[in-house]
XYZ file of C-alpha atoms in Angstrom:
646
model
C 0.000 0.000 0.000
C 1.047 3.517 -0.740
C 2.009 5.121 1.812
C 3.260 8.617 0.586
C 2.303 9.792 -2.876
C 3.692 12.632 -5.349
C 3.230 13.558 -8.615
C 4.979 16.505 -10.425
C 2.682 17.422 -13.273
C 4.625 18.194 -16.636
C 6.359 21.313 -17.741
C 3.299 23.809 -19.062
C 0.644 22.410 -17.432
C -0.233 25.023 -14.404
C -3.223 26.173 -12.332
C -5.322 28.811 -14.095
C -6.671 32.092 -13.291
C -9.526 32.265 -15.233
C -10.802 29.457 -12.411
C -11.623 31.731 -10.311
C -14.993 32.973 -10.937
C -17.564 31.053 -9.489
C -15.098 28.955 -7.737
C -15.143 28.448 -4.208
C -13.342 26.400 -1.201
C -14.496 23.325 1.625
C -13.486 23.945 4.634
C -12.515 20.983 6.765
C -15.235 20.801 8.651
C -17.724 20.319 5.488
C -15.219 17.955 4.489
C -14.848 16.170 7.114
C -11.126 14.482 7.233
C -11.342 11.114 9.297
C -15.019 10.960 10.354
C -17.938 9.472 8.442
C -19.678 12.419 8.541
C -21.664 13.498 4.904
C -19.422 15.798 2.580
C -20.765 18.865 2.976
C -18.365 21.035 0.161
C -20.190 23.729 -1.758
C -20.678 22.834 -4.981
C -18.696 25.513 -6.255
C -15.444 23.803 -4.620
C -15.723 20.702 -7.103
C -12.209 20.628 -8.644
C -13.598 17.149 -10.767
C -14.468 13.764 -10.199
C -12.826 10.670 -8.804
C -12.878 6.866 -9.649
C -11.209 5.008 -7.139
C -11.025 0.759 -7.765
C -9.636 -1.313 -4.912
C -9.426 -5.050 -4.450
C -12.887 -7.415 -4.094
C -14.862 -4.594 -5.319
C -16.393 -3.893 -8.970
C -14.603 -1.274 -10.531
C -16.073 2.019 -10.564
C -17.855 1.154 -7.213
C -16.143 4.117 -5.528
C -16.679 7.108 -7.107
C -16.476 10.943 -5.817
C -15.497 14.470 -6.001
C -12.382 16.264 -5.640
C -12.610 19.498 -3.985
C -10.611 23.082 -3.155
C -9.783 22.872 0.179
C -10.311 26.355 2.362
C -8.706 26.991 5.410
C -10.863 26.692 9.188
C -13.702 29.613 9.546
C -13.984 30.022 5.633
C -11.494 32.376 5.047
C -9.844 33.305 1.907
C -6.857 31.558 0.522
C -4.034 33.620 1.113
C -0.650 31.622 -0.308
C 0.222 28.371 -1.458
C 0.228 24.933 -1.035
C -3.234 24.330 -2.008
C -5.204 21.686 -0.452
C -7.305 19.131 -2.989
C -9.523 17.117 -1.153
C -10.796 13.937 -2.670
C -13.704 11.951 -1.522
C -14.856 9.012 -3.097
C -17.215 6.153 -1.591
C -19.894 3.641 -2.260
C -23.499 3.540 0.005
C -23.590 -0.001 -1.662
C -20.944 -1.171 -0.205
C -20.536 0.639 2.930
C -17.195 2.204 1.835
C -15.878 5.830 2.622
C -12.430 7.218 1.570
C -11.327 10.613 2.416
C -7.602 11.662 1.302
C -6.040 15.255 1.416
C -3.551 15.978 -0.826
C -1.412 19.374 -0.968
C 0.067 21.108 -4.398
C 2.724 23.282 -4.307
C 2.999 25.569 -7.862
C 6.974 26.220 -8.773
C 6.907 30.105 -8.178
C 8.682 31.018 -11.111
C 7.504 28.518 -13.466
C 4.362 27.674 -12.211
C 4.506 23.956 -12.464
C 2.721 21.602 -10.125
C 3.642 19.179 -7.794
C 0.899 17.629 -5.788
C 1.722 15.108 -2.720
C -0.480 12.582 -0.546
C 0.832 12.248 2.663
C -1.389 11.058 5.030
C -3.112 8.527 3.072
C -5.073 5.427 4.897
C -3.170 2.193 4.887
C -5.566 0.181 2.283
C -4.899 -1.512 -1.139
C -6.253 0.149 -3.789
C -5.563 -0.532 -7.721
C -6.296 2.621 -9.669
C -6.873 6.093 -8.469
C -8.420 8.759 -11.261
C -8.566 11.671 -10.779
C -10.449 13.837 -13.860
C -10.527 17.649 -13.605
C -13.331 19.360 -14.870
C -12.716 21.007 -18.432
C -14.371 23.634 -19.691
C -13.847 27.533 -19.973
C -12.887 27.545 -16.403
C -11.091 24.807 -15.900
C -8.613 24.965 -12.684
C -5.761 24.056 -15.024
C -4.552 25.129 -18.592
C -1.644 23.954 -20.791
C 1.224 25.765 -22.209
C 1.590 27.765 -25.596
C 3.950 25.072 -27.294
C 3.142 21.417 -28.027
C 5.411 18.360 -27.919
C 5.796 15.650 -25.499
C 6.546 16.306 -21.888
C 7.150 13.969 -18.442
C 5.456 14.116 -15.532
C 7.663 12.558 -12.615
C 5.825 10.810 -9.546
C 7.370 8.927 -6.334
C 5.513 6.424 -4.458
C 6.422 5.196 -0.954
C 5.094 2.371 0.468
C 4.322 1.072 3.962
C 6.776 -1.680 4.063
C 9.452 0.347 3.972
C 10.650 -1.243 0.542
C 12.719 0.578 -1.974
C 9.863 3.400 -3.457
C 9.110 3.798 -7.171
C 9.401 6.628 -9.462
C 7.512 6.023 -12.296
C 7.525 8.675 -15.256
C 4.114 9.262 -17.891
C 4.488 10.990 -21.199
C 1.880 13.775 -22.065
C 1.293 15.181 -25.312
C 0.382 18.801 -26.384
C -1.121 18.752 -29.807
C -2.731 21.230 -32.225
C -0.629 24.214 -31.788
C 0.528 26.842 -34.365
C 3.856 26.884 -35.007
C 5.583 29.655 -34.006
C 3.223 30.750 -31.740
C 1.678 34.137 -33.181
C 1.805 37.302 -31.461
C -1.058 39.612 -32.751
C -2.228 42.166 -30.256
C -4.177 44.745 -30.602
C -5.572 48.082 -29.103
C -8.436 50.431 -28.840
C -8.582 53.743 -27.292
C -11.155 56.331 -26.236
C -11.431 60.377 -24.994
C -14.483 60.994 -23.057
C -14.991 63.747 -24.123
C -12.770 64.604 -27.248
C -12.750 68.791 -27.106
C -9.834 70.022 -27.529
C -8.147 71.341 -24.475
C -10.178 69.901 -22.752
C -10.056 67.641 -19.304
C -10.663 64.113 -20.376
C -11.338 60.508 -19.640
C -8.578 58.304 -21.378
C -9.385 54.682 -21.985
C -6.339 52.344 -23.385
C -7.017 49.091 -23.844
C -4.800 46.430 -25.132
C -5.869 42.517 -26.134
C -4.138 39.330 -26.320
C -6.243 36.567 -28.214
C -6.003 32.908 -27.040
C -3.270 31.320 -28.198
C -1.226 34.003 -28.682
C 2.387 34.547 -26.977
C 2.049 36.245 -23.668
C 2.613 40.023 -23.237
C 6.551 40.370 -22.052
C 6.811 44.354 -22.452
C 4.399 47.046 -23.191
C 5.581 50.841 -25.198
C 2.890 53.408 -25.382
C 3.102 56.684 -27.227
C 0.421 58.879 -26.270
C -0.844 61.061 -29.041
C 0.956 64.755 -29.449
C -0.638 67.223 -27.203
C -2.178 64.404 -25.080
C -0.572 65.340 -21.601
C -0.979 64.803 -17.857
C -1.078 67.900 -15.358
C 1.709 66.764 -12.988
C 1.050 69.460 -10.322
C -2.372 68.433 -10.123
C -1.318 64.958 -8.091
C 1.180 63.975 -5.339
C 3.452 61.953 -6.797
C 4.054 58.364 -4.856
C 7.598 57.709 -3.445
C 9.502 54.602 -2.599
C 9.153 52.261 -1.182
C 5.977 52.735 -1.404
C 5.393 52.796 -5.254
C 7.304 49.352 -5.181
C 5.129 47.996 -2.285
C 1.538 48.975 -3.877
C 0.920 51.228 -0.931
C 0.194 54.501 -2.591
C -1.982 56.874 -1.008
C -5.353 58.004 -2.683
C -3.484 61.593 -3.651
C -1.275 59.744 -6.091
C -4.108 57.882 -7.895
C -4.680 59.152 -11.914
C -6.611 56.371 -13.155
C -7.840 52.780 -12.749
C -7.097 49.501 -14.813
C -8.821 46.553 -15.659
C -7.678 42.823 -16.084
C -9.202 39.770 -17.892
C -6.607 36.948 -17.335
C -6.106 33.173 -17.482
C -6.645 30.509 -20.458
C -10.111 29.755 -22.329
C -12.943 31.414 -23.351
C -13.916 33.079 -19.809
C -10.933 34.978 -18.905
C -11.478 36.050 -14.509
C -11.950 39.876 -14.269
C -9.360 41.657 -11.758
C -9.637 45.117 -11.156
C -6.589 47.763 -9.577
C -5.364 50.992 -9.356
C -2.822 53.055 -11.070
C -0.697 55.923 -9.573
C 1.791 58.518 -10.565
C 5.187 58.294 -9.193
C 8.375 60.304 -8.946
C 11.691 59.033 -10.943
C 11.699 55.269 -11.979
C 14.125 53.559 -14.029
C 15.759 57.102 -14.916
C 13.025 58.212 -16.304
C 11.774 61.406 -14.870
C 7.998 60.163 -14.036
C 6.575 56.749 -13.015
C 3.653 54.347 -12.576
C 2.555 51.613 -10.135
C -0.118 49.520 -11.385
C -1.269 48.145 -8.203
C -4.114 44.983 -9.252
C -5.206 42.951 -5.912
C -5.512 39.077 -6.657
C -8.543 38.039 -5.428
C -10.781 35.747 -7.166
C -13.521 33.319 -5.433
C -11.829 32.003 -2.412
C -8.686 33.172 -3.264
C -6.905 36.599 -1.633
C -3.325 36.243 -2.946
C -1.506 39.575 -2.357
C -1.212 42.585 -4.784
C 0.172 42.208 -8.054
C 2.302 45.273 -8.904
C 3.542 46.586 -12.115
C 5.918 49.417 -12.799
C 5.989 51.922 -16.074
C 8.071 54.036 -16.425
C 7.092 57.981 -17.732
C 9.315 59.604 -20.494
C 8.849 62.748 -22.946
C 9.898 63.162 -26.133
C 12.111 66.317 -26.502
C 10.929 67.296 -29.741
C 7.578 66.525 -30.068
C 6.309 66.410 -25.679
C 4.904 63.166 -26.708
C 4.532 61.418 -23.158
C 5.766 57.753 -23.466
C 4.701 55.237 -21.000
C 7.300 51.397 -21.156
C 6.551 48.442 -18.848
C 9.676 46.933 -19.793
C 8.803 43.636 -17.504
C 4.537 42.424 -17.575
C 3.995 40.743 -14.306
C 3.317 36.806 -16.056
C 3.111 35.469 -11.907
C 0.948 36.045 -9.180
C 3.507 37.185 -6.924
C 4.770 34.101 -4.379
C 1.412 32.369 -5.714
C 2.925 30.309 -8.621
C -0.333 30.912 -10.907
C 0.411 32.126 -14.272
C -1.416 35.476 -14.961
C -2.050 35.076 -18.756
C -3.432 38.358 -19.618
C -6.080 38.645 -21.959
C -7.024 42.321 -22.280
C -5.450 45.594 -20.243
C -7.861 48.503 -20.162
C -6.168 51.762 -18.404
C -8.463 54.246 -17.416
C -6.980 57.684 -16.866
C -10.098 59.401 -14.830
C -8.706 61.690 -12.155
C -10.965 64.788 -12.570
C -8.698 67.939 -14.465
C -5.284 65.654 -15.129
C -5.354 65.022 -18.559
C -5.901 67.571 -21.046
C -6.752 67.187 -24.948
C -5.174 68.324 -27.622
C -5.392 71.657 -29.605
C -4.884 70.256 -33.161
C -7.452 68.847 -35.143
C -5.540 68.883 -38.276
C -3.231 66.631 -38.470
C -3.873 63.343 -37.384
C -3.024 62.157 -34.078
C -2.663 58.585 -32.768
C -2.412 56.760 -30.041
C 1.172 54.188 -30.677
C 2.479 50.953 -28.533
C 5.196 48.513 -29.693
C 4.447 45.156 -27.854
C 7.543 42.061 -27.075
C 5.417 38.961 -26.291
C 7.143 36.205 -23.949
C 8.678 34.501 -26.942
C 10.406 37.657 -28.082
C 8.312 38.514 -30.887
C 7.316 42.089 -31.806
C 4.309 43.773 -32.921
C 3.110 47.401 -33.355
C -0.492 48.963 -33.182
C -1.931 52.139 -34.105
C -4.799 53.896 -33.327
C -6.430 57.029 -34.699
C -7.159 59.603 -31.911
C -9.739 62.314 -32.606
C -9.859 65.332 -31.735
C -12.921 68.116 -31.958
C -13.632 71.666 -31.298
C -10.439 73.290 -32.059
C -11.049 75.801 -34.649
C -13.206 77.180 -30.996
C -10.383 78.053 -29.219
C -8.796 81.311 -28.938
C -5.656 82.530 -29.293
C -4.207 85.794 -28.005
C -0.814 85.552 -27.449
C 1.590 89.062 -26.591
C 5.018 88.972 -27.853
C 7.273 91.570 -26.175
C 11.183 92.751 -27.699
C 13.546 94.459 -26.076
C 17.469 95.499 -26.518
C 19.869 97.640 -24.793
C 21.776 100.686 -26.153
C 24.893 99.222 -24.921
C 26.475 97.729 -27.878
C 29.971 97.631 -28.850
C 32.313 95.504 -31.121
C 33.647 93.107 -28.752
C 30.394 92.205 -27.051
C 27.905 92.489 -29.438
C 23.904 93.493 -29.329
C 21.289 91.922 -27.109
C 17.838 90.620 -27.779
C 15.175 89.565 -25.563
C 11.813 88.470 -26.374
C 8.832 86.898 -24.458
C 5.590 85.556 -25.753
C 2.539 85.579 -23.175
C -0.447 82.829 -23.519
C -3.695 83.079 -21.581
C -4.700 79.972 -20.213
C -7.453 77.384 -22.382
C -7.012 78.239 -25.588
C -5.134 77.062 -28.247
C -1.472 76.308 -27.737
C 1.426 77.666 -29.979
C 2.509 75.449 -32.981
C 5.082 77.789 -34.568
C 7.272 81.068 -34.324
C 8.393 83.504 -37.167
C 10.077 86.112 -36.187
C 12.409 88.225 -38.543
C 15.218 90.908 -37.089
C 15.745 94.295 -38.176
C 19.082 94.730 -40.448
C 20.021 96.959 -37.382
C 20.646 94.070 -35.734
C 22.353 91.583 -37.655
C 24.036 87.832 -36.724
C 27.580 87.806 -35.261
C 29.329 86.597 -38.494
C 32.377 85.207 -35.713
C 29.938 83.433 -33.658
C 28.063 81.738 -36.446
C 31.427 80.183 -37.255
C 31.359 78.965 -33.936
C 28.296 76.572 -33.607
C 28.141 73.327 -31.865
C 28.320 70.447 -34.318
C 25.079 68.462 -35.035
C 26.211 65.075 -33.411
C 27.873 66.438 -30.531
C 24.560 68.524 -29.912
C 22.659 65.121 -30.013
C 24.708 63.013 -28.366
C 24.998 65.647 -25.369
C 24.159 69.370 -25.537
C 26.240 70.670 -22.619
C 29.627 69.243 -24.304
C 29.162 71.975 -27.179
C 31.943 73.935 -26.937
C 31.664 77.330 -25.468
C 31.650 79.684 -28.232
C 28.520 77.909 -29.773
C 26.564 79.055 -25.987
C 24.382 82.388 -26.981
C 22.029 82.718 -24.694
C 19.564 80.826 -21.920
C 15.372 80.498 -21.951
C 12.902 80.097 -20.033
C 9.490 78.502 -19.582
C 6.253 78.150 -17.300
C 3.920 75.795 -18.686
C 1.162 73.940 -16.239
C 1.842 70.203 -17.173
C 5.569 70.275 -14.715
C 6.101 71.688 -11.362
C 9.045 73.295 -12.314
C 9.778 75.869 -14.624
C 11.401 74.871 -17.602
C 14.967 76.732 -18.211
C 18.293 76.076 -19.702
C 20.655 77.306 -22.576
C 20.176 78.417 -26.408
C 22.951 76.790 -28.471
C 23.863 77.672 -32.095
C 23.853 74.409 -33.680
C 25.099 73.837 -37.527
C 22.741 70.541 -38.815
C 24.065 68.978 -41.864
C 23.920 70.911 -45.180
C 22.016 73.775 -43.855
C 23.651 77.039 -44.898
C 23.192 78.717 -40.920
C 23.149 77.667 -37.602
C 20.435 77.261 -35.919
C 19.193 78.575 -32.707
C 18.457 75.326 -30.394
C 16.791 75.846 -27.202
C 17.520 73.626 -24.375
C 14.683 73.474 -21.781
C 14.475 71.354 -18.006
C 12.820 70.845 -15.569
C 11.510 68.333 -13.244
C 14.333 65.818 -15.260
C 12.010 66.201 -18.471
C 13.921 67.846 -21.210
C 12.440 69.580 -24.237
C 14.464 71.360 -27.499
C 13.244 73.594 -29.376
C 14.674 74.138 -32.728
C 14.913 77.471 -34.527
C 15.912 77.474 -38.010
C 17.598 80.364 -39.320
C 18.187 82.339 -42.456
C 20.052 85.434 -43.394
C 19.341 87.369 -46.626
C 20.964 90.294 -47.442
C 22.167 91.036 -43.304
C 18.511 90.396 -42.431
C 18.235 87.711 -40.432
C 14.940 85.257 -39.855
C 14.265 82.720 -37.578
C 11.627 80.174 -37.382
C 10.274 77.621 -34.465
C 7.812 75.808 -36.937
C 7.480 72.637 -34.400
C 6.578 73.795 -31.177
C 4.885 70.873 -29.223
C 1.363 71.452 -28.765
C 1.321 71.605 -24.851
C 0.232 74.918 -22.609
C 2.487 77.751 -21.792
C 1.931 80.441 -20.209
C 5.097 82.042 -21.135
C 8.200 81.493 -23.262
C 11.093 83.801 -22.896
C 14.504 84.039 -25.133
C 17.435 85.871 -23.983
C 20.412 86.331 -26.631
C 22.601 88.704 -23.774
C 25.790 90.633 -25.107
C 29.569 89.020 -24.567
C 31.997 87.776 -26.461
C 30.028 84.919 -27.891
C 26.686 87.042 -28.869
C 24.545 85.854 -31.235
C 23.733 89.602 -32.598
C 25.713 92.680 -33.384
C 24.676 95.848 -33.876
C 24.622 97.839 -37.209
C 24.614 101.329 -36.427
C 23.098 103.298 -33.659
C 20.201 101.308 -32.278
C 18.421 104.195 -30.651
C 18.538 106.384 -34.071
C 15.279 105.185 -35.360
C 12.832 102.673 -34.156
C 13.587 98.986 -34.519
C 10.432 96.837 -36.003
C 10.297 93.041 -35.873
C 7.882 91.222 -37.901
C 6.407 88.289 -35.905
C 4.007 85.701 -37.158
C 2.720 83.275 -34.083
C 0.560 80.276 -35.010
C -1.517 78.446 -32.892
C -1.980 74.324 -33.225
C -5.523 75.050 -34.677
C -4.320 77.120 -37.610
C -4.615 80.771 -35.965
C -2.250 83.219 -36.616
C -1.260 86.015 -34.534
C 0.692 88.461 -36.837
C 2.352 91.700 -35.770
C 5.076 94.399 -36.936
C 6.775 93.913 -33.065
C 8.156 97.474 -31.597
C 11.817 96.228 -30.302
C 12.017 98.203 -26.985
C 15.769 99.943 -26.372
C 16.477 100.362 -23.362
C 19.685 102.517 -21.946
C 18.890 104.959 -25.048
C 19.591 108.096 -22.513
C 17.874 111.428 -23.718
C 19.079 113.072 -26.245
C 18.632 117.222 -26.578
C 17.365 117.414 -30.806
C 16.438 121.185 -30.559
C 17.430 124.635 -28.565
C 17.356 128.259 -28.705
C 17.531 130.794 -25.855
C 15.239 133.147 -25.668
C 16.370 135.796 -22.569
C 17.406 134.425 -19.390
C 15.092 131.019 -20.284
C 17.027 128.076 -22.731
C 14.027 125.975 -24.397
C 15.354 122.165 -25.135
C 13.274 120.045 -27.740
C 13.900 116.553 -25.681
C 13.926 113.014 -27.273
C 12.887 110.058 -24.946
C 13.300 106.310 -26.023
C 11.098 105.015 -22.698
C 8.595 106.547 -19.957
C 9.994 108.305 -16.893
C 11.676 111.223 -15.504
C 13.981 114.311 -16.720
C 15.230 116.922 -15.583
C 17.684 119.914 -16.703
C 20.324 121.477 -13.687
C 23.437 123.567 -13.847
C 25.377 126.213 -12.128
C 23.271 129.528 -11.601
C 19.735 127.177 -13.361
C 17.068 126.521 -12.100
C 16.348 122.355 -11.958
C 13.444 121.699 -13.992
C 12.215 118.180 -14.474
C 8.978 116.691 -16.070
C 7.411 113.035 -15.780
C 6.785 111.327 -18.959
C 4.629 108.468 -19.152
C 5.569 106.837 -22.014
C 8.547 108.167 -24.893
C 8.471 111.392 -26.739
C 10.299 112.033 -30.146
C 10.225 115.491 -28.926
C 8.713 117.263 -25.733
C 9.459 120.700 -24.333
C 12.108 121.096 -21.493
C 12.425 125.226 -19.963
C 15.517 125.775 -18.039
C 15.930 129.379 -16.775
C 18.720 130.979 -14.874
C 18.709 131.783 -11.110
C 18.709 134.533 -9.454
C 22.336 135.152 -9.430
C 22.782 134.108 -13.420
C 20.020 136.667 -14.200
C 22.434 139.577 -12.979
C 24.868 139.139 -15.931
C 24.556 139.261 -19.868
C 22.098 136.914 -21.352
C 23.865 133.517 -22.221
C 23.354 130.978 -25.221
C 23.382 127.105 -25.188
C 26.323 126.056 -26.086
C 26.026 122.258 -24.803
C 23.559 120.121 -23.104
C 23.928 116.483 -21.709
């Protein structure tokens, strides 16, 4: 007689979570282990049926049920070994048999290995056991067919030598290679553009099909999250699933497990801070609870990147849970629906014009790759407004060895369209620094690391507030020479919060006139963008004559992601102009001064033996009035003449 029993199931075969629903666990006392007491298991606990034939006895006289064995009080399942409980008996023949077996799933692998240990010291000649089949059955073969062993040990009571006999089992019927065809659907509830949305991202896995290994998503340009809007979960918590309601953006939704009735698990996803380098993270937290099972949390991290030309936010899970954590049950997703929900955190596109989509690269488990693609629509945008200001200003202070200066700032009120490009085109007075031009950074050093360009190819800095980071974005303006272009270009270089976005201007000069253009902004909200090209010896401008002579114009053409333009003949503000005296004639003891002002504010004319005299302008004259007279002691002597005024 046998009186310890194992079995190690083959390679493949493992438990399955799509067993789950409607399943349910017998406690011991319904079982009732070593009394003769009725089986009282819930249906729902029926693992499959049992045929047991021993000695003297027709065969098929004992027959039963194997069940899912629950722990004492009827509560949930919490790790492994899992008890099967198998009853079989005959009210013919007076016969009751009650065994408890344990299986113990390989953690990594999930295989099985089931033992009998405290079996009843009786012959017996065959013991089948038949698990149920079906859409839910509690176990589900691999993806690959071809014959595999399962391994068993018997021991018997006699203490004679035990056996170990082996049993082939076949796996027929399936493609070869295994195919690897996801797909994905997506949805914005609702779809205006810059608006606060629902996004839905679903991704499926038919049956069959290799299991999903890695996940890429590119979220459609414009499509962004409002960081400040949520805490972002630290470690260790992100790692442990213990993020606090603050971090949550979104929920997700899990169909896993083999057949035609894949178990439904639903979880949470949060924003992090930095994961994997990356400045932005997720933790997909999914609890593993189905029927009488409560197995843990299992957690999956993403990590959040941007695209630095196009703010495309890129989500990659480089490593799809395939376990239930410590459980040794094979997930076997099905579908993955991500629902980002939290109330003002994402935000719509402005564009409706070019096509946007929603793109994800998928590696399945055997290392194959696919790609899906789908359309994203967008609505409303040709309602938005668009009202940017765009502000110039230089200094007087210009010279050969430092150059000119140039700063400009564009202002955006908040919800309506964003910016999609820049024209802007300088007056000849202030022309490109032929000597710095010669200087620009290469175009692969500027790729493979911006802040190696070499110093003479550094022009200026910029700046940037926009409502999607924390921070506000900031960092250098390179002249960069890319391939066969004839000029440099003006690169900007903006961080912030470890997300890094560059701007590229592309410049022209015709005839000393020189024109730059920032035709692919990415279409996410700013509220303002400043540029500041500052003198030195490394400016990107010169001057060509006096700047404060005559006014300085810049024509500027702004257009907004829904085709809006914003044009305007910009006013370049000089500052540090001075005043400068373009009339005067004295007339008795009084000097009258036609005065030239280049901003609002305050002058004033004082001598020896004058008078101080001062007016308050409140914006620049071309020419305003300025009497000086002589005092009381300068009145005593022979009228005087102007002969110089400063």
């Amino acid at each position: 007689q046998v009186k310890y029993a194992a079995v190690n199931l083959p390679a493949g075969i493992t438990l399955n979570s799509a067993a789950g629903g409607g399943l349910e666990a017998c406690t011991p006392a319904q079982f009732g282990l070593g009394t003769k007491n009725p089986v009282a298991c819930p249906g729902g606990s029926s693992l499959g049926t049992v045929t047991l034939n021993v000695p003297g006895l027709p065969e098929g006289s004992l027959r039963g049920n194997m069940y899912l064995g629950g722990p004492e009080g009827g509560g949930p399942i919490t790790k492994p070994p899992y008890v099967i409980d198998v009853a079989a008996d005959s009210e013919r023949y007076g016969v009751i048999v009650r065994v408890k077996g344990v299986t113990t799933p390989n953690p990594e692998t999930g295989q099985l290995s089931t033992s009998f240990t405290e079996n009843p010291e009786q012959p017996f000649s065959d013991l089948i056991l038949k698990f149920n089949g079906g859409a839910r059955a509690p176990l589900a073969n691999g993806l690959t067919c071809g014959v595999s062993q399962a391994t068993s040990g018997f021991v018997p009571f006699t203490g004679q030598a035990s056996a170990y006999p082996l049993a082939n089992f076949e796996v027929a019927g399936c493609a070869n290679p295994v195919p690897f065809t996801p797909s994905q659907a997506t949805s914005s509830e609702p779809a205006q553009a810059a608006g606060s949305s629902t996004y839905a991202l679903s991704f499926n896995r038919p049956e069959g099909n290799q299991y999903l290994a890695k996940i890429t998503n590119v979220l459609p340009a414009g499509l962004v999250g409002l960081i400040p809007t949520v805490t972002q979960c630290g470690e260790p918590q992100a790692a442990l699933g213990t993020c606090s309601s603050a971090s949550r953006i979104g929920g997700v939704t899990v169909t896993a497990g083999a057949g035609s009735a894949p178990y439904t698990f639903h979880g949470q996803v949060y924003l992090t801070g930095p994961f994997e380098g990356a400045p932005f993270g997720l933790s997909i937290v999914v609890p593993n609870v189905a029927g009488p099972f409560s197995l843990g949390n299992t957690i999956a991290r993403a990590r959040i990147n941007v695209n630095q030309s196009t703010g495309q936010v890129i989500a990659t899970d480089n490593s799809v849970p395939m376990m239930v954590p410590g459980a040794g049950i094979p997930i076997r997703v099905r579908t993955l629906t991500f629902s980002i929900d939290r109330q003002g955190f994402e935000v719509n596109p402005t564009n409706c014009t070019t096509p946007l989509f929603t793109e994800s690269t998928f590696t399945g488990s055997l290392g194959t790759v696919a790609a899906a693609k789908t359309p994203f629509p967008v609505e409303g945008c040709s309602g938005l407004a668009f009202g940017p200001t765009f502000k110039a200003t230089t200094s007087a202070k210009t010279s050969k060895q430092n150059g000119a200066s140039l700063e400009t700032t564009i202002n955006m009120p908040a919800g309506g369209a964003n910016i999609r490009s820049t024209l802007v085109t300088l007056p000849k007075t202030l022309p490109s620094r032929l000597s710095t031009l010669q200087k620009a950074c290469p175009e692969a050093t500027f790729a493979a690391n911006p802040y190696s360009c070499p110093e003479g190819s550094l022009v200026g800095s910029a700046r940037a507030n926009t409502p999607t980071l924390p921070g506000k974005l900031q960092g250098p303006a390179y002249l960069v020479s890319h391939g066969g272009a004839a000029f440099p270009d003006l690169d900007l270089v903006l961080e912030a919060n470890g997300v890094r976005v560059i701007l590229v201007g592309n410049t022209d000069i015709k005839n000393g006139i020189t024109t730059t253009n920032f035709a692919s902004t990415p279409d996410v909200a700013v509220s303002s963008i400043t540029v500041l090209l500052p003198t030195g010896p490394h400016s990107a401008l010169t001057a060509y004559g006096d700047v404060c002579k005559s006014p300085l114009y810049m024509p500027t053409t702004i257009t907004a992601q829904n085709g809006k333009v914003f044009k305007q003949n910009t006013k370049i503000n000089v500052t540090n102009c001075g005043v400068k005296v373009v009339g005067q004639k004295v007339i008795g003891n009084t000097a009258y001064l036609t005065v030239r002002t280049f901003a609002p504010g305050r002058i004033s004319g004082s001598g020896s033996q004058l008078i101080t005299t001062a007016r308050n302008l409140s914006n620049a004259q071309s020419g305003t009035s300025l009497k000086v007279s002589l005092n009381g002691f300068g009145a005593g002597h022979k009228p005087r003449k102007v002969q110089r005024f400063a």
